[in-house]
Amino acid sequence: MDLWTTPAVDAVGKNPSTEQRGWTQLATIGRLRDGVSIAQANAEMDTIAARLAKQYPESNARETAVEMKPVLENMIGDVRGPLRILLIAVAALLLIACANVAGLLLARGSSRQTELAVRAALGASRREITLQLLAESLILSLVGGAAGIFIATAALKGILYFVPQNLPRVDTIAINGPVLAFAIRVSVLTGIVFGLLPARRLSRLNPALALQDSGRTSTAGRKQNRLHSALVIAETAIGLVLLIGAGLLIHSFLRMLSTDPGFNPGHTLTFRIGTTDKAYPEEKRIQFYAYVIRRIEALPGAQSATAAFPLPFSGGNMGIDFEIEGRPSAPGEQPTARDSLVYPGYFETLQIPLRRGHLFSEQDDQPDAPAVTVINESLALKYFPGEDPVGKRIATGFDQDDAGKTIHWREIVGVVGNVKRFNVTEKAQPEYYVPFAQAPVAMPYVALRVSGDPAAYEQSVTRAVAGLDKEVPVYRFRTFAEGVAMASAQPRFQTMLLTAFAAVALLLAAIGLYAVLSYMVAQRTHELGLRMALGAQREDVLALVMRRGLHLARLGLVLGGSASLLLTRFMSTLLYGTQAFDTITYLSAAAVLLLVSVLASLVPAARAASLEPMRTLRSQ
């Protein structure tokens, strides 16, 4: 449900918001005239902003430029980079799968050399043979694409469960016409591109040579083996890139989860109460929330309660300039910081640590009480370096009249730890706290800390508030843990997807290596049997095949490691507390891929070592 109203009814202080130049809560949207570019409009807006900065230095001194961007870019700007990384990962996975298919087509084609040679001997042109093989590849890719669409349709609902809800237009994700058209085009394109190489290779067979038994050990056969090996090396390299990317995201996400947000989000329920200005003017609103806090604190299992605006991870934000006593600032150059309006018990309920001084008391929560404030460590470090800020005084926007003149100074009584407001990855920002009763300009959130499951208290809280006023709605129940989880939903989703892609890539690379070694063993059965008949031990044959497999894996690791050094630097914006060139992640990914390569090589090697020399030579 939507409701539109004018900003003039939203008053901050005594004046309507539209009469306060410092009130910057609105976003501006416009439609460009035909023929006007964003760059042209931005230049004109910059000129207007510079003129306003000179005309209104008190409010506009810092607003000398305007950032204009298309609405779509503004909407998806935060997710464009991650989505591009995931698209690259999907493309890499598709390349590995297609390389596997190309290798299988080559192997299948080698068993059809006689058939293709007969066709060529009977008059079939290279073009006709190429088209026939391309048609077979295209049919395979279309069948695979149809299977993929079916699986995607069946799995979409489950996948959407893990998609963060703050992803733009997540509600429009569906298997629709454009998606089907894209899937068909990709299937056709991959079928042609990756079927073309085997088709061209096999269409160039020499019919006379292919019809001879010795054709299997010809130069063409060796070239085909080299092509197989090149595909496996490429698969291994791409798989390593995905493994390293997933490892970096996992490392980053674990660092994110272990980061202290500055408060304890556990066992805490938050909610809002819909009080109106008409029913609850300032003084009555202050008392009402105080009554609510006392009632919910009396619930069984409740430990403490408080109210504030904004709460961390609630999405709310507020920032107001301030003056430091004895340090006058030029108009428009006043220091600025985030601010929060809090009830008594706020720091105790959220378990925000006190560093110096003392916290707010019940006596501070009165409109006519002495003006006080608590600041965080970041503000103390930035504006009071090398000195104790407790006892110093500042004047905020709440301490000025409508003309901007300071009415009274607000004493700093304590310093608390830094609190992350939006997500755990943000840098600490200067922040000061004001008793809610001394600036009741917003509708606060309520927070309740309990000893059990906070989600189980929703009905009890609703009944407690209804005991005071049945008309006010209680809504937006959420645990702090949910808020923290929502703030990290996108990194979690990216990590989960890329890890899944890396796991599939690892499996496909192992299958590719297994297939090429099995093909090599089948092609060299006669040679291996002859080696064993002349005295080679089974261990020698086992080592021969294993060395071949590990050689391919080693080349893939070198190529993939080099590519990762170039590509992972584009992931730096997605990482937190982790370098794009993290040595441990690189070595761990290489070790995992090497282990999988050993396991994939072991089965064909064991099969080669188990050959019976006389039986093999007799069958050849």
mmCIF file of N, CA, C and O in Angstrom, residues 102-113 201-202 205 215-218 220-229 231-232 511-528 545 548 552 600-601 603-605 607-608:
data_model
loop_
_atom_site.group_PDB
_atom_site.id
_atom_site.type_symbol
_atom_site.label_atom_id
_atom_site.label_comp_id
_atom_site.label_asym_id
_atom_site.label_seq_id
_atom_site.Cartn_x
_atom_site.Cartn_y
_atom_site.Cartn_z
ATOM 1 N N ALA A 102 33.602 -30.623 -25.941
ATOM 2 C CA ALA A 102 34.479 -30.644 -27.111
ATOM 3 C C ALA A 102 35.460 -31.811 -27.031
ATOM 4 O O ALA A 102 35.721 -32.498 -28.029
ATOM 5 N N GLY A 103 36.001 -32.057 -25.847
ATOM 6 C CA GLY A 103 36.908 -33.198 -25.677
ATOM 7 C C GLY A 103 36.208 -34.521 -25.920
ATOM 8 O O GLY A 103 36.768 -35.431 -26.555
ATOM 9 N N LEU A 104 34.985 -34.639 -25.434
ATOM 10 C CA LEU A 104 34.225 -35.878 -25.642
ATOM 11 C C LEU A 104 33.893 -36.070 -27.118
ATOM 12 O O LEU A 104 33.905 -37.202 -27.633
ATOM 13 N N LEU A 105 33.591 -34.969 -27.815
ATOM 14 C CA LEU A 105 33.304 -35.078 -29.248
ATOM 15 C C LEU A 105 34.546 -35.519 -30.015
ATOM 16 O O LEU A 105 34.466 -36.301 -30.974
ATOM 17 N N LEU A 106 35.702 -34.999 -29.597
ATOM 18 C CA LEU A 106 36.951 -35.429 -30.239
ATOM 19 C C LEU A 106 37.199 -36.917 -30.003
ATOM 20 O O LEU A 106 37.584 -37.657 -30.920
ATOM 21 N N ALA A 107 36.984 -37.336 -28.726
ATOM 22 C CA ALA A 107 37.198 -38.753 -28.416
ATOM 23 C C ALA A 107 36.215 -39.626 -29.182
ATOM 24 O O ALA A 107 36.570 -40.696 -29.702
ATOM 25 N N ARG A 108 34.975 -39.174 -29.261
ATOM 26 C CA ARG A 108 33.958 -39.950 -29.998
ATOM 27 C C ARG A 108 34.291 -39.983 -31.487
ATOM 28 O O ARG A 108 34.122 -41.003 -32.161
ATOM 29 N N GLY A 109 34.804 -38.843 -31.969
ATOM 30 C CA GLY A 109 35.149 -38.784 -33.390
ATOM 31 C C GLY A 109 36.291 -39.708 -33.751
ATOM 32 O O GLY A 109 36.332 -40.251 -34.865
ATOM 33 N N SER A 110 37.217 -39.920 -32.799
ATOM 34 C CA SER A 110 38.346 -40.818 -33.103
ATOM 35 C C SER A 110 37.871 -42.239 -33.326
ATOM 36 O O SER A 110 38.481 -42.999 -34.089
ATOM 37 N N SER A 111 36.785 -42.618 -32.649
ATOM 38 C CA SER A 111 36.247 -43.968 -32.849
ATOM 39 C C SER A 111 35.431 -44.057 -34.137
ATOM 40 O O SER A 111 35.051 -45.149 -34.548
ATOM 41 N N ARG A 112 35.164 -42.888 -34.747
ATOM 42 C CA ARG A 112 34.379 -42.866 -35.996
ATOM 43 C C ARG A 112 35.258 -42.549 -37.201
ATOM 44 O O ARG A 112 34.749 -42.193 -38.264
ATOM 45 N N GLN A 113 36.585 -42.649 -37.014
ATOM 46 C CA GLN A 113 37.468 -42.285 -38.119
ATOM 47 C C GLN A 113 37.222 -43.155 -39.348
ATOM 48 O O GLN A 113 37.219 -42.661 -40.485
ATOM 49 N N ARG A 201 38.465 -30.594 -37.269
ATOM 50 C CA ARG A 201 39.587 -31.512 -37.083
ATOM 51 C C ARG A 201 39.303 -32.870 -37.736
ATOM 52 O O ARG A 201 40.147 -33.428 -38.440
ATOM 53 N N LEU A 202 38.095 -33.385 -37.510
ATOM 54 C CA LEU A 202 37.765 -34.715 -38.020
ATOM 55 C C LEU A 202 37.487 -34.699 -39.520
ATOM 56 O O LEU A 202 37.671 -35.711 -40.205
ATOM 57 N N LEU A 205 40.570 -35.506 -41.975
ATOM 58 C CA LEU A 205 41.257 -36.795 -41.946
ATOM 59 C C LEU A 205 41.628 -37.240 -43.355
ATOM 60 O O LEU A 205 40.877 -37.034 -44.318
ATOM 61 N N GLY A 215 46.779 -45.816 -38.540
ATOM 62 C CA GLY A 215 46.275 -44.454 -38.410
ATOM 63 C C GLY A 215 46.090 -44.025 -36.992
ATOM 64 O O GLY A 215 46.089 -42.860 -36.674
ATOM 65 N N ARG A 216 45.930 -44.971 -36.076
ATOM 66 C CA ARG A 216 45.674 -44.605 -34.681
ATOM 67 C C ARG A 216 46.897 -44.025 -34.009
ATOM 68 O O ARG A 216 46.822 -43.374 -32.987
ATOM 69 N N THR A 217 48.064 -44.287 -34.562
ATOM 70 C CA THR A 217 49.288 -43.763 -33.965
ATOM 71 C C THR A 217 49.925 -42.723 -34.864
ATOM 72 O O THR A 217 51.107 -42.451 -34.772
ATOM 73 N N SER A 218 49.169 -42.166 -35.759
ATOM 74 C CA SER A 218 49.684 -41.192 -36.705
ATOM 75 C C SER A 218 49.900 -39.850 -36.042
ATOM 76 O O SER A 218 49.513 -39.606 -34.904
ATOM 77 N N ALA A 220 48.352 -37.216 -36.826
ATOM 78 C CA ALA A 220 47.035 -36.632 -36.526
ATOM 79 C C ALA A 220 46.548 -37.062 -35.171
ATOM 80 O O ALA A 220 45.951 -36.288 -34.429
ATOM 81 N N GLY A 221 46.795 -38.343 -34.810
ATOM 82 C CA GLY A 221 46.378 -38.805 -33.492
ATOM 83 C C GLY A 221 47.102 -38.084 -32.385
ATOM 84 O O GLY A 221 46.524 -37.737 -31.364
ATOM 85 N N ARG A 222 48.411 -37.847 -32.589
ATOM 86 C CA ARG A 222 49.167 -37.123 -31.565
ATOM 87 C C ARG A 222 48.679 -35.676 -31.437
ATOM 88 O O ARG A 222 48.604 -35.121 -30.356
ATOM 89 N N LYS A 223 48.344 -35.065 -32.585
ATOM 90 C CA LYS A 223 47.793 -33.710 -32.528
ATOM 91 C C LYS A 223 46.473 -33.675 -31.760
ATOM 92 O O LYS A 223 46.181 -32.756 -31.008
ATOM 93 N N GLN A 224 45.671 -34.742 -31.977
ATOM 94 C CA GLN A 224 44.396 -34.809 -31.270
ATOM 95 C C GLN A 224 44.610 -34.949 -29.767
ATOM 96 O O GLN A 224 43.908 -34.335 -28.964
ATOM 97 N N ASN A 225 45.620 -35.721 -29.377
ATOM 98 C CA ASN A 225 45.938 -35.848 -27.958
ATOM 99 C C ASN A 225 46.388 -34.516 -27.381
ATOM 100 O O ASN A 225 46.040 -34.157 -26.250
ATOM 101 N N ARG A 226 47.168 -33.757 -28.161
ATOM 102 C CA ARG A 226 47.595 -32.449 -27.684
ATOM 103 C C ARG A 226 46.409 -31.513 -27.519
ATOM 104 O O ARG A 226 46.354 -30.709 -26.592
ATOM 105 N N LEU A 227 45.444 -31.624 -28.443
ATOM 106 C CA LEU A 227 44.251 -30.786 -28.334
ATOM 107 C C LEU A 227 43.445 -31.158 -27.091
ATOM 108 O O LEU A 227 42.961 -30.292 -26.357
ATOM 109 N N HIS A 228 43.315 -32.484 -26.836
ATOM 110 C CA HIS A 228 42.667 -32.928 -25.602
ATOM 111 C C HIS A 228 43.354 -32.342 -24.384
ATOM 112 O O HIS A 228 42.710 -31.834 -23.457
ATOM 113 N N SER A 229 44.666 -32.415 -24.378
ATOM 114 C CA SER A 229 45.441 -31.928 -23.237
ATOM 115 C C SER A 229 45.250 -30.424 -23.050
ATOM 116 O O SER A 229 45.115 -29.935 -21.926
ATOM 117 N N LEU A 231 42.636 -28.663 -23.815
ATOM 118 C CA LEU A 231 41.310 -28.434 -23.232
ATOM 119 C C LEU A 231 41.321 -28.698 -21.729
ATOM 120 O O LEU A 231 40.732 -27.943 -20.946
ATOM 121 N N VAL A 232 42.004 -29.774 -21.307
ATOM 122 C CA VAL A 232 42.075 -30.092 -19.879
ATOM 123 C C VAL A 232 42.838 -29.011 -19.128
ATOM 124 O O VAL A 232 42.450 -28.599 -18.028
ATOM 125 N N ILE A 511 36.417 -34.464 -14.101
ATOM 126 C CA ILE A 511 35.859 -35.351 -15.132
ATOM 127 C C ILE A 511 36.648 -35.213 -16.435
ATOM 128 O O ILE A 511 36.947 -36.205 -17.112
ATOM 129 N N GLY A 512 37.004 -33.963 -16.782
ATOM 130 C CA GLY A 512 37.773 -33.750 -18.003
ATOM 131 C C GLY A 512 39.133 -34.423 -17.952
ATOM 132 O O GLY A 512 39.562 -35.053 -18.921
ATOM 133 N N LEU A 513 39.817 -34.295 -16.817
ATOM 134 C CA LEU A 513 41.122 -34.933 -16.667
ATOM 135 C C LEU A 513 40.992 -36.449 -16.700
ATOM 136 O O LEU A 513 41.794 -37.150 -17.343
ATOM 137 N N TYR A 514 39.974 -36.952 -16.016
ATOM 138 C CA TYR A 514 39.720 -38.407 -16.023
ATOM 139 C C TYR A 514 39.462 -38.898 -17.452
ATOM 140 O O TYR A 514 39.984 -39.938 -17.872
ATOM 141 N N ALA A 515 38.675 -38.131 -18.187
ATOM 142 C CA ALA A 515 38.320 -38.556 -19.545
ATOM 143 C C ALA A 515 39.538 -38.575 -20.461
ATOM 144 O O ALA A 515 39.730 -39.527 -21.232
ATOM 145 N N VAL A 516 40.373 -37.539 -20.379
ATOM 146 C CA VAL A 516 41.509 -37.494 -21.290
ATOM 147 C C VAL A 516 42.531 -38.568 -20.941
ATOM 148 O O VAL A 516 43.154 -39.169 -21.845
ATOM 149 N N LEU A 517 42.720 -38.866 -19.667
ATOM 150 C CA LEU A 517 43.652 -39.942 -19.304
ATOM 151 C C LEU A 517 43.092 -41.302 -19.696
ATOM 152 O O LEU A 517 43.841 -42.192 -20.135
ATOM 153 N N SER A 518 41.780 -41.489 -19.511
ATOM 154 C CA SER A 518 41.170 -42.756 -19.929
ATOM 155 C C SER A 518 41.305 -42.924 -21.437
ATOM 156 O O SER A 518 41.590 -44.029 -21.931
ATOM 157 N N TYR A 519 41.116 -41.836 -22.164
ATOM 158 C CA TYR A 519 41.258 -41.892 -23.623
ATOM 159 C C TYR A 519 42.705 -42.209 -24.007
ATOM 160 O O TYR A 519 42.977 -43.000 -24.918
ATOM 161 N N MET A 520 43.636 -41.587 -23.282
ATOM 162 C CA MET A 520 45.048 -41.835 -23.559
ATOM 163 C C MET A 520 45.408 -43.299 -23.314
ATOM 164 O O MET A 520 46.124 -43.922 -24.103
ATOM 165 N N VAL A 521 44.901 -43.854 -22.215
ATOM 166 C CA VAL A 521 45.165 -45.256 -21.900
ATOM 167 C C VAL A 521 44.595 -46.156 -22.988
ATOM 168 O O VAL A 521 45.227 -47.123 -23.429
ATOM 169 N N ALA A 522 43.355 -45.829 -23.443
ATOM 170 C CA ALA A 522 42.730 -46.644 -24.490
ATOM 171 C C ALA A 522 43.526 -46.556 -25.789
ATOM 172 O O ALA A 522 43.699 -47.561 -26.494
ATOM 173 N N GLN A 523 44.029 -45.356 -26.111
ATOM 174 C CA GLN A 523 44.792 -45.176 -27.341
ATOM 175 C C GLN A 523 46.153 -45.856 -27.278
ATOM 176 O O GLN A 523 46.699 -46.280 -28.301
ATOM 177 N N ARG A 524 46.719 -45.941 -26.076
ATOM 178 C CA ARG A 524 48.080 -46.474 -25.934
ATOM 179 C C ARG A 524 48.091 -47.860 -25.303
ATOM 180 O O ARG A 524 49.098 -48.272 -24.725
ATOM 181 N N THR A 525 46.977 -48.558 -25.403
ATOM 182 C CA THR A 525 46.914 -49.901 -24.814
ATOM 183 C C THR A 525 48.006 -50.810 -25.371
ATOM 184 O O THR A 525 48.677 -51.542 -24.636
ATOM 185 N N HIS A 526 48.177 -50.781 -26.701
ATOM 186 C CA HIS A 526 49.196 -51.629 -27.338
ATOM 187 C C HIS A 526 50.587 -51.278 -26.815
ATOM 188 O O HIS A 526 51.384 -52.167 -26.462
ATOM 189 N N GLU A 527 50.888 -49.968 -26.755
ATOM 190 C CA GLU A 527 52.208 -49.528 -26.277
ATOM 191 C C GLU A 527 52.440 -49.953 -24.828
ATOM 192 O O GLU A 527 53.518 -50.447 -24.465
ATOM 193 N N LEU A 528 51.418 -49.768 -23.963
ATOM 194 C CA LEU A 528 51.566 -50.109 -22.550
ATOM 195 C C LEU A 528 51.745 -51.613 -22.369
ATOM 196 O O LEU A 528 52.540 -52.066 -21.536
ATOM 197 N N VAL A 545 51.227 -42.873 -16.187
ATOM 198 C CA VAL A 545 49.930 -42.223 -16.384
ATOM 199 C C VAL A 545 49.725 -41.115 -15.357
ATOM 200 O O VAL A 545 49.212 -40.027 -15.677
ATOM 201 N N ARG A 548 51.555 -38.046 -16.323
ATOM 202 C CA ARG A 548 50.869 -37.319 -17.396
ATOM 203 C C ARG A 548 49.735 -36.461 -16.831
ATOM 204 O O ARG A 548 49.588 -35.287 -17.172
ATOM 205 N N LEU A 552 49.564 -32.203 -16.675
ATOM 206 C CA LEU A 552 48.470 -31.372 -17.174
ATOM 207 C C LEU A 552 47.914 -30.478 -16.065
ATOM 208 O O LEU A 552 47.635 -29.292 -16.281
ATOM 209 N N ALA A 600 41.494 -37.904 -9.744
ATOM 210 C CA ALA A 600 40.976 -38.132 -11.094
ATOM 211 C C ALA A 600 41.955 -38.943 -11.935
ATOM 212 O O ALA A 600 41.542 -39.708 -12.827
ATOM 213 N N SER A 601 43.250 -38.789 -11.687
ATOM 214 C CA SER A 601 44.257 -39.516 -12.460
ATOM 215 C C SER A 601 44.437 -40.943 -11.964
ATOM 216 O O SER A 601 44.928 -41.812 -12.711
ATOM 217 N N VAL A 603 42.347 -43.424 -11.145
ATOM 218 C CA VAL A 603 41.547 -44.518 -11.719
ATOM 219 C C VAL A 603 42.070 -44.935 -13.087
ATOM 220 O O VAL A 603 42.317 -46.131 -13.322
ATOM 221 N N PRO A 604 42.289 -44.004 -14.030
ATOM 222 C CA PRO A 604 42.867 -44.444 -15.307
ATOM 223 C C PRO A 604 44.257 -45.061 -15.140
ATOM 224 O O PRO A 604 44.607 -46.021 -15.855
ATOM 225 N N ALA A 605 45.058 -44.512 -14.216
ATOM 226 C CA ALA A 605 46.397 -45.061 -13.997
ATOM 227 C C ALA A 605 46.313 -46.485 -13.468
ATOM 228 O O ALA A 605 47.073 -47.376 -13.891
ATOM 229 N N ARG A 607 43.882 -48.555 -13.945
ATOM 230 C CA ARG A 607 43.386 -49.398 -15.031
ATOM 231 C C ARG A 607 44.523 -49.773 -15.981
ATOM 232 O O ARG A 607 44.633 -50.904 -16.451
ATOM 233 N N ALA A 608 45.415 -48.777 -16.258
ATOM 234 C CA ALA A 608 46.552 -49.062 -17.136
ATOM 235 C C ALA A 608 47.499 -50.059 -16.495
ATOM 236 O O ALA A 608 48.037 -50.959 -17.167
#
